């Protein structure tokens, strides 16, 4: 018997060193949390932050600055888009940790180690998704991202609301994962490969299987829609935002969206661009539905967390509007502009959403945790810094200049008009007018409504005030000087996805 | 051209001062905040003065130009400059800001530094609108200026303030969002350019012109406000605090008409000509119908608010009586636009003063109902004189600023169409009727309300503010050349430009 010559070559670990480092830190945190004394549990927070800072440093040093590096037989891609999105993920997760530090210590004293470890596992999942070069890696990353979050939602064991949210999230999420896996298998059947860049080539050689591929695409797109929380796959969003512990809702509302966006870009643009006409039509329906449902349902909410949930549905719809608009004509330059508009929109949205939940986390107990909008009454007097930041974030989400949300909306609208779909632009503009109403209502409750009886000033630690103010200021500064981040988005896409 | 970027200073100095006021207010140091506020308002006027006095009247070109790339990715430039259409507005805005900040009642317990801060920020944003020469820059200032006014009405307004603030914000946003889409469309139409000057020059086809014109119309007609999109204004005026009403009437209402002049006419001249009859018809409806509505008001503030809508109808009438075959000549169009511009500036002084006067009464008696007053002349003779002067200016009596604009617009209308001129001239009767009737009921007659008998006459601060406003009203009325000289060349350049069809 003649064996083919087997040579085991050690894969190049360097592009994935940040992932490996985070994995190491997760183990360290888990072990530490087993043996550390109750009083010294604060160190877990520092370990978690150190993991993120270390990962950021490794991502920066390992970055090929414009080159595309592949590792593990093409399963793993390190390119500029991955670097940029990973840095954004570290930043949001780090913000999440800072905001929820006191909350976790107070509310989940037993599960502190688990909180940090699970969040970091989810972070690792996001990093894998962002860097995936193969459908298998994508799927593994997505599960690595989702499973810890299901557990995190249920972390507050004696809260029935949290248990319900976790159950709902888990069942629907598992269904979505199954959908996605089924879709991937169809794509494999149609093209004979799971490598994302090879899938695109597979279509040119294997013309007959278009129908199978489109069949698979339907499932893939529904999976993406579920993970992003687009209507009509949005059912879980309000319940989870409302039911999960606040710090977990803060997590869910921000960083995972970045990872799923990367998923969509890699799958739809890198892999399935030959089917762009098909996925464009599917996404278009989801986008319009999400903007309509999200904005209209948000008006009726009396709970701030549910309002933010519906607002996130509409924002994700608006964000994908860019992606959808890139496809109409094959002009690659417009495509880059359209996708980078989506990316800019997403990054500014994530920053705003994290800030909004961050303010909520810092509110004193009954108001913050229940998240009733009426609990914000008189916030302008009770805590000028928190209220001013929240106002900034609300105006930004409503898309009013000079705040980041305006230029996000603007750049997506430019992409839509460039594609010539005026009715879509008109629709988007109409729904952003509807959306302005409920953001203004929050400002109204904070500033115009009288102070409730017995309301007291809110004591916030100075460091948290600085953090919140910095978050608000970042949103304002991105609205005055958006060019740098916009340029970075364009650059990173042109060096990676469109290289 | 001076080395100091005057326009940038006029925009950012008040905003920076506003932030300082806010910071000082949050730190609990109200006297320091007050000093910052007065300093910021004075500095704004000081910076704006050279724009007016150093204005070169021999050229229609943009002056005091600054241009820097802002968002190169979308070729948006930080491009500022003023010409005859806008120079006077920057000056007016800075003047009114000083009046409002200085005139606000600080002695009372409720002095809120953040209120002054909002006025200053708003002043900077308005200056930005009047001096922006880049479409997006214009839009950004245009929409950002909603926020301070929303907060002003919502936080410091009257009992119905929440509804008024929402209505104001959503109405204006409804208008300005189509403007955003239109601007993005023009960006692509011009081959990737947001420069207003480039939009002026580019040829543009008929269908696009129509769409763009109606997008402009939405934005500026709501802002002006033109009948029937005016319903937000009376509510906003009634609920806003005195300073808010003054700024709203004196400056915010001018943005719409200014937008028509800066964008609608020169960018889409053919559509503007084609639909000018709609504008003329709506303007006449505003003049007559709103004039009648004003007559029926029981609330002084509401009355002046409706009179503002009627006066703005006069302004849009003046703007849109365009030269047409068999209709107006270029000279009469020029007369109309010049009249509209002077009317806008004059209305800034007059309406500002009227609202200040109502504020003076309201602070003393906490009522705006006409029926609660009567016989004020006995208690407040000095005040009565000022109020008389401004009422006369509101009617358009010769010698006051109100006369100049009205007579120019009516002259222009007479050449445009006798029917239009006839209807427009009815404003002379209507405005006299509602203004004088209000004056009679409030000022003359026996004192029936004991609170009125106990009124104190105006103090030094109020006297100073009213004198300054009176000076403006009489100055323009007696020497209108101070304004028309600045405007003339820019207006004729504008008309020369729009006389040429852009359809290719």
PDB file of N, CA, C and O in Angstrom, chain A residues 337-385:
ATOM      1  N   UNK A 337     -18.887  52.002  -1.655  1.00  0.00           N
ATOM      2  CA  UNK A 337     -19.486  53.119  -0.933  1.00  0.00           C
ATOM      3  C   UNK A 337     -20.725  52.672  -0.175  1.00  0.00           C
ATOM      4  O   UNK A 337     -20.951  53.076   0.962  1.00  0.00           O
ATOM      5  N   UNK A 338     -21.521  51.820  -0.826  1.00  0.00           N
ATOM      6  CA  UNK A 338     -22.761  51.386  -0.195  1.00  0.00           C
ATOM      7  C   UNK A 338     -22.468  50.546   1.043  1.00  0.00           C
ATOM      8  O   UNK A 338     -23.038  50.765   2.113  1.00  0.00           O
ATOM      9  N   UNK A 339     -21.558  49.584   0.909  1.00  0.00           N
ATOM     10  CA  UNK A 339     -21.277  48.712   2.054  1.00  0.00           C
ATOM     11  C   UNK A 339     -20.587  49.504   3.152  1.00  0.00           C
ATOM     12  O   UNK A 339     -20.857  49.301   4.342  1.00  0.00           O
ATOM     13  N   UNK A 340     -19.718  50.430   2.782  1.00  0.00           N
ATOM     14  CA  UNK A 340     -19.044  51.193   3.834  1.00  0.00           C
ATOM     15  C   UNK A 340     -20.035  52.133   4.515  1.00  0.00           C
ATOM     16  O   UNK A 340     -19.885  52.424   5.705  1.00  0.00           O
ATOM     17  N   UNK A 341     -21.053  52.575   3.777  1.00  0.00           N
ATOM     18  CA  UNK A 341     -22.097  53.374   4.435  1.00  0.00           C
ATOM     19  C   UNK A 341     -22.789  52.535   5.499  1.00  0.00           C
ATOM     20  O   UNK A 341     -23.022  52.995   6.621  1.00  0.00           O
ATOM     21  N   UNK A 342     -23.098  51.280   5.139  1.00  0.00           N
ATOM     22  CA  UNK A 342     -23.710  50.376   6.116  1.00  0.00           C
ATOM     23  C   UNK A 342     -22.813  50.198   7.326  1.00  0.00           C
ATOM     24  O   UNK A 342     -23.263  50.196   8.468  1.00  0.00           O
ATOM     25  N   UNK A 343     -21.534  50.052   7.037  1.00  0.00           N
ATOM     26  CA  UNK A 343     -20.583  49.788   8.116  1.00  0.00           C
ATOM     27  C   UNK A 343     -20.491  50.993   9.046  1.00  0.00           C
ATOM     28  O   UNK A 343     -20.522  50.852  10.273  1.00  0.00           O
ATOM     29  N   UNK A 344     -20.410  52.175   8.463  1.00  0.00           N
ATOM     30  CA  UNK A 344     -20.358  53.394   9.271  1.00  0.00           C
ATOM     31  C   UNK A 344     -21.630  53.517  10.110  1.00  0.00           C
ATOM     32  O   UNK A 344     -21.585  53.822  11.302  1.00  0.00           O
ATOM     33  N   UNK A 345     -22.750  53.232   9.477  1.00  0.00           N
ATOM     34  CA  UNK A 345     -24.030  53.289  10.180  1.00  0.00           C
ATOM     35  C   UNK A 345     -24.012  52.348  11.373  1.00  0.00           C
ATOM     36  O   UNK A 345     -24.380  52.708  12.490  1.00  0.00           O
ATOM     37  N   UNK A 346     -23.559  51.130  11.114  1.00  0.00           N
ATOM     38  CA  UNK A 346     -23.546  50.117  12.161  1.00  0.00           C
ATOM     39  C   UNK A 346     -22.654  50.544  13.329  1.00  0.00           C
ATOM     40  O   UNK A 346     -23.054  50.451  14.487  1.00  0.00           O
ATOM     41  N   UNK A 347     -21.454  51.017  13.008  1.00  0.00           N
ATOM     42  CA  UNK A 347     -20.520  51.362  14.081  1.00  0.00           C
ATOM     43  C   UNK A 347     -21.067  52.505  14.925  1.00  0.00           C
ATOM     44  O   UNK A 347     -21.007  52.461  16.158  1.00  0.00           O
ATOM     45  N   UNK A 348     -21.640  53.520  14.277  1.00  0.00           N
ATOM     46  CA  UNK A 348     -22.183  54.620  15.071  1.00  0.00           C
ATOM     47  C   UNK A 348     -23.403  54.156  15.861  1.00  0.00           C
ATOM     48  O   UNK A 348     -23.595  54.566  17.004  1.00  0.00           O
ATOM     49  N   UNK A 349     -24.200  53.259  15.256  1.00  0.00           N
ATOM     50  CA  UNK A 349     -25.363  52.781  15.982  1.00  0.00           C
ATOM     51  C   UNK A 349     -24.950  52.002  17.226  1.00  0.00           C
ATOM     52  O   UNK A 349     -25.533  52.181  18.307  1.00  0.00           O
ATOM     53  N   UNK A 350     -23.961  51.158  17.062  1.00  0.00           N
ATOM     54  CA  UNK A 350     -23.516  50.334  18.187  1.00  0.00           C
ATOM     55  C   UNK A 350     -23.017  51.220  19.323  1.00  0.00           C
ATOM     56  O   UNK A 350     -23.329  51.002  20.500  1.00  0.00           O
ATOM     57  N   UNK A 351     -22.285  52.269  18.960  1.00  0.00           N
ATOM     58  CA  UNK A 351     -21.784  53.193  19.974  1.00  0.00           C
ATOM     59  C   UNK A 351     -22.950  53.867  20.705  1.00  0.00           C
ATOM     60  O   UNK A 351     -22.929  54.003  21.938  1.00  0.00           O
ATOM     61  N   UNK A 352     -23.979  54.258  19.936  1.00  0.00           N
ATOM     62  CA  UNK A 352     -25.126  54.928  20.557  1.00  0.00           C
ATOM     63  C   UNK A 352     -25.912  53.965  21.432  1.00  0.00           C
ATOM     64  O   UNK A 352     -26.340  54.307  22.530  1.00  0.00           O
ATOM     65  N   UNK A 353     -26.126  52.757  20.907  1.00  0.00           N
ATOM     66  CA  UNK A 353     -26.936  51.799  21.641  1.00  0.00           C
ATOM     67  C   UNK A 353     -26.244  51.398  22.940  1.00  0.00           C
ATOM     68  O   UNK A 353     -26.885  51.322  23.998  1.00  0.00           O
ATOM     69  N   UNK A 354     -24.931  51.176  22.857  1.00  0.00           N
ATOM     70  CA  UNK A 354     -24.201  50.834  24.071  1.00  0.00           C
ATOM     71  C   UNK A 354     -24.317  51.965  25.079  1.00  0.00           C
ATOM     72  O   UNK A 354     -24.501  51.721  26.278  1.00  0.00           O
ATOM     73  N   UNK A 355     -24.238  53.201  24.606  1.00  0.00           N
ATOM     74  CA  UNK A 355     -24.353  54.346  25.508  1.00  0.00           C
ATOM     75  C   UNK A 355     -25.716  54.412  26.162  1.00  0.00           C
ATOM     76  O   UNK A 355     -25.834  54.661  27.360  1.00  0.00           O
ATOM     77  N   UNK A 356     -26.772  54.166  25.358  1.00  0.00           N
ATOM     78  CA  UNK A 356     -28.127  54.274  25.902  1.00  0.00           C
ATOM     79  C   UNK A 356     -28.347  53.230  26.992  1.00  0.00           C
ATOM     80  O   UNK A 356     -28.867  53.534  28.070  1.00  0.00           O
ATOM     81  N   UNK A 357     -27.935  52.002  26.715  1.00  0.00           N
ATOM     82  CA  UNK A 357     -28.063  50.982  27.752  1.00  0.00           C
ATOM     83  C   UNK A 357     -27.128  51.268  28.919  1.00  0.00           C
ATOM     84  O   UNK A 357     -27.444  50.961  30.063  1.00  0.00           O
ATOM     85  N   UNK A 358     -25.978  51.848  28.597  1.00  0.00           N
ATOM     86  CA  UNK A 358     -25.026  52.189  29.651  1.00  0.00           C
ATOM     87  C   UNK A 358     -25.639  53.160  30.643  1.00  0.00           C
ATOM     88  O   UNK A 358     -25.511  52.991  31.860  1.00  0.00           O
ATOM     89  N   UNK A 359     -26.329  54.172  30.125  1.00  0.00           N
ATOM     90  CA  UNK A 359     -26.985  55.130  31.024  1.00  0.00           C
ATOM     91  C   UNK A 359     -28.017  54.407  31.881  1.00  0.00           C
ATOM     92  O   UNK A 359     -28.122  54.632  33.084  1.00  0.00           O
ATOM     93  N   UNK A 360     -28.746  53.499  31.247  1.00  0.00           N
ATOM     94  CA  UNK A 360     -29.770  52.749  31.964  1.00  0.00           C
ATOM     95  C   UNK A 360     -29.145  51.908  33.083  1.00  0.00           C
ATOM     96  O   UNK A 360     -29.689  51.817  34.188  1.00  0.00           O
ATOM     97  N   UNK A 361     -27.995  51.308  32.794  1.00  0.00           N
ATOM     98  CA  UNK A 361     -27.327  50.483  33.800  1.00  0.00           C
ATOM     99  C   UNK A 361     -26.933  51.332  34.996  1.00  0.00           C
ATOM    100  O   UNK A 361     -26.970  50.873  36.138  1.00  0.00           O
ATOM    101  N   UNK A 362     -26.585  52.592  34.741  1.00  0.00           N
ATOM    102  CA  UNK A 362     -26.094  53.434  35.822  1.00  0.00           C
ATOM    103  C   UNK A 362     -27.223  54.055  36.647  1.00  0.00           C
ATOM    104  O   UNK A 362     -26.968  54.649  37.686  1.00  0.00           O
ATOM    105  N   UNK A 363     -28.463  53.928  36.174  1.00  0.00           N
ATOM    106  CA  UNK A 363     -29.560  54.488  36.948  1.00  0.00           C
ATOM    107  C   UNK A 363     -29.771  53.665  38.217  1.00  0.00           C
ATOM    108  O   UNK A 363     -29.475  52.477  38.239  1.00  0.00           O
ATOM    109  N   UNK A 364     -30.325  54.287  39.265  1.00  0.00           N
ATOM    110  CA  UNK A 364     -30.567  53.523  40.485  1.00  0.00           C
ATOM    111  C   UNK A 364     -31.625  52.449  40.263  1.00  0.00           C
ATOM    112  O   UNK A 364     -32.373  52.497  39.288  1.00  0.00           O
ATOM    113  N   UNK A 365     -31.711  51.548  41.180  1.00  0.00           N
ATOM    114  CA  UNK A 365     -32.298  50.239  40.911  1.00  0.00           C
ATOM    115  C   UNK A 365     -33.666  50.178  40.255  1.00  0.00           C
ATOM    116  O   UNK A 365     -33.757  49.706  39.133  1.00  0.00           O
ATOM    117  N   UNK A 366     -34.743  50.669  40.880  1.00  0.00           N
ATOM    118  CA  UNK A 366     -36.028  50.335  40.243  1.00  0.00           C
ATOM    119  C   UNK A 366     -36.145  50.933  38.845  1.00  0.00           C
ATOM    120  O   UNK A 366     -36.686  50.316  37.945  1.00  0.00           O
ATOM    121  N   UNK A 367     -35.588  52.148  38.648  1.00  0.00           N
ATOM    122  CA  UNK A 367     -35.740  52.813  37.367  1.00  0.00           C
ATOM    123  C   UNK A 367     -34.937  52.118  36.280  1.00  0.00           C
ATOM    124  O   UNK A 367     -35.430  51.847  35.196  1.00  0.00           O
ATOM    125  N   UNK A 368     -33.688  51.845  36.595  1.00  0.00           N
ATOM    126  CA  UNK A 368     -32.813  51.281  35.579  1.00  0.00           C
ATOM    127  C   UNK A 368     -33.255  49.897  35.168  1.00  0.00           C
ATOM    128  O   UNK A 368     -33.405  49.597  33.988  1.00  0.00           O
ATOM    129  N   UNK A 369     -33.519  49.064  36.131  1.00  0.00           N
ATOM    130  CA  UNK A 369     -33.735  47.664  35.809  1.00  0.00           C
ATOM    131  C   UNK A 369     -35.065  47.426  35.115  1.00  0.00           C
ATOM    132  O   UNK A 369     -35.152  46.676  34.158  1.00  0.00           O
ATOM    133  N   UNK A 370     -36.122  48.094  35.600  1.00  0.00           N
ATOM    134  CA  UNK A 370     -37.406  47.879  34.940  1.00  0.00           C
ATOM    135  C   UNK A 370     -37.412  48.577  33.595  1.00  0.00           C
ATOM    136  O   UNK A 370     -38.037  48.114  32.653  1.00  0.00           O
ATOM    137  N   UNK A 371     -36.698  49.696  33.509  1.00  0.00           N
ATOM    138  CA  UNK A 371     -36.572  50.383  32.238  1.00  0.00           C
ATOM    139  C   UNK A 371     -37.824  51.068  31.781  1.00  0.00           C
ATOM    140  O   UNK A 371     -37.974  51.356  30.604  1.00  0.00           O
ATOM    141  N   UNK A 372     -38.752  51.367  32.724  1.00  0.00           N
ATOM    142  CA  UNK A 372     -39.933  52.124  32.319  1.00  0.00           C
ATOM    143  C   UNK A 372     -39.516  53.528  31.901  1.00  0.00           C
ATOM    144  O   UNK A 372     -38.662  54.140  32.550  1.00  0.00           O
ATOM    145  N   UNK A 373     -40.127  54.013  30.816  1.00  0.00           N
ATOM    146  CA  UNK A 373     -39.756  55.343  30.344  1.00  0.00           C
ATOM    147  C   UNK A 373     -40.071  56.384  31.404  1.00  0.00           C
ATOM    148  O   UNK A 373     -39.326  57.341  31.601  1.00  0.00           O
ATOM    149  N   UNK A 374     -41.164  56.162  32.154  1.00  0.00           N
ATOM    150  CA  UNK A 374     -41.535  57.143  33.166  1.00  0.00           C
ATOM    151  C   UNK A 374     -40.462  57.254  34.251  1.00  0.00           C
ATOM    152  O   UNK A 374     -40.377  58.280  34.935  1.00  0.00           O
ATOM    153  N   UNK A 375     -39.646  56.231  34.396  1.00  0.00           N
ATOM    154  CA  UNK A 375     -38.568  56.282  35.385  1.00  0.00           C
ATOM    155  C   UNK A 375     -37.502  57.297  35.036  1.00  0.00           C
ATOM    156  O   UNK A 375     -36.674  57.641  35.877  1.00  0.00           O
ATOM    157  N   UNK A 376     -37.511  57.760  33.784  1.00  0.00           N
ATOM    158  CA  UNK A 376     -36.517  58.746  33.383  1.00  0.00           C
ATOM    159  C   UNK A 376     -36.973  60.168  33.679  1.00  0.00           C
ATOM    160  O   UNK A 376     -36.234  61.117  33.424  1.00  0.00           O
ATOM    161  N   UNK A 377     -38.194  60.314  34.206  1.00  0.00           N
ATOM    162  CA  UNK A 377     -38.752  61.655  34.392  1.00  0.00           C
ATOM    163  C   UNK A 377     -37.827  62.510  35.245  1.00  0.00           C
ATOM    164  O   UNK A 377     -37.315  62.066  36.268  1.00  0.00           O
ATOM    165  N   UNK A 378     -37.620  63.743  34.791  1.00  0.00           N
ATOM    166  CA  UNK A 378     -36.810  64.674  35.554  1.00  0.00           C
ATOM    167  C   UNK A 378     -35.332  64.340  35.590  1.00  0.00           C
ATOM    168  O   UNK A 378     -34.599  64.894  36.400  1.00  0.00           O
ATOM    169  N   UNK A 379     -34.890  63.459  34.717  1.00  0.00           N
ATOM    170  CA  UNK A 379     -33.477  63.078  34.742  1.00  0.00           C
ATOM    171  C   UNK A 379     -32.586  64.286  34.489  1.00  0.00           C
ATOM    172  O   UNK A 379     -31.461  64.349  34.988  1.00  0.00           O
ATOM    173  N   UNK A 380     -33.088  65.244  33.703  1.00  0.00           N
ATOM    174  CA  UNK A 380     -32.305  66.449  33.414  1.00  0.00           C
ATOM    175  C   UNK A 380     -31.884  67.159  34.685  1.00  0.00           C
ATOM    176  O   UNK A 380     -30.813  67.759  34.747  1.00  0.00           O
ATOM    177  N   UNK A 381     -32.728  67.088  35.732  1.00  0.00           N
ATOM    178  CA  UNK A 381     -32.373  67.726  37.001  1.00  0.00           C
ATOM    179  C   UNK A 381     -31.656  66.743  37.915  1.00  0.00           C
ATOM    180  O   UNK A 381     -30.763  67.116  38.653  1.00  0.00           O
ATOM    181  N   UNK A 382     -32.079  65.485  37.841  1.00  0.00           N
ATOM    182  CA  UNK A 382     -31.536  64.519  38.806  1.00  0.00           C
ATOM    183  C   UNK A 382     -30.101  64.153  38.481  1.00  0.00           C
ATOM    184  O   UNK A 382     -29.319  63.829  39.370  1.00  0.00           O
ATOM    185  N   UNK A 383     -29.771  64.136  37.207  1.00  0.00           N
ATOM    186  CA  UNK A 383     -28.390  63.828  36.844  1.00  0.00           C
ATOM    187  C   UNK A 383     -28.082  64.459  35.489  1.00  0.00           C
ATOM    188  O   UNK A 383     -28.305  63.850  34.443  1.00  0.00           O
ATOM    189  N   UNK A 384     -27.602  65.708  35.509  1.00  0.00           N
ATOM    190  CA  UNK A 384     -27.399  66.427  34.246  1.00  0.00           C
ATOM    191  C   UNK A 384     -26.498  65.674  33.260  1.00  0.00           C
ATOM    192  O   UNK A 384     -26.755  65.709  32.054  1.00  0.00           O
ATOM    193  N   UNK A 385     -25.490  64.992  33.757  1.00  0.00           N
ATOM    194  CA  UNK A 385     -24.552  64.344  32.835  1.00  0.00           C
ATOM    195  C   UNK A 385     -25.217  63.172  32.126  1.00  0.00           C
ATOM    196  O   UNK A 385     -25.163  63.050  30.894  1.00  0.00           O
TER     197      UNK A 385
END
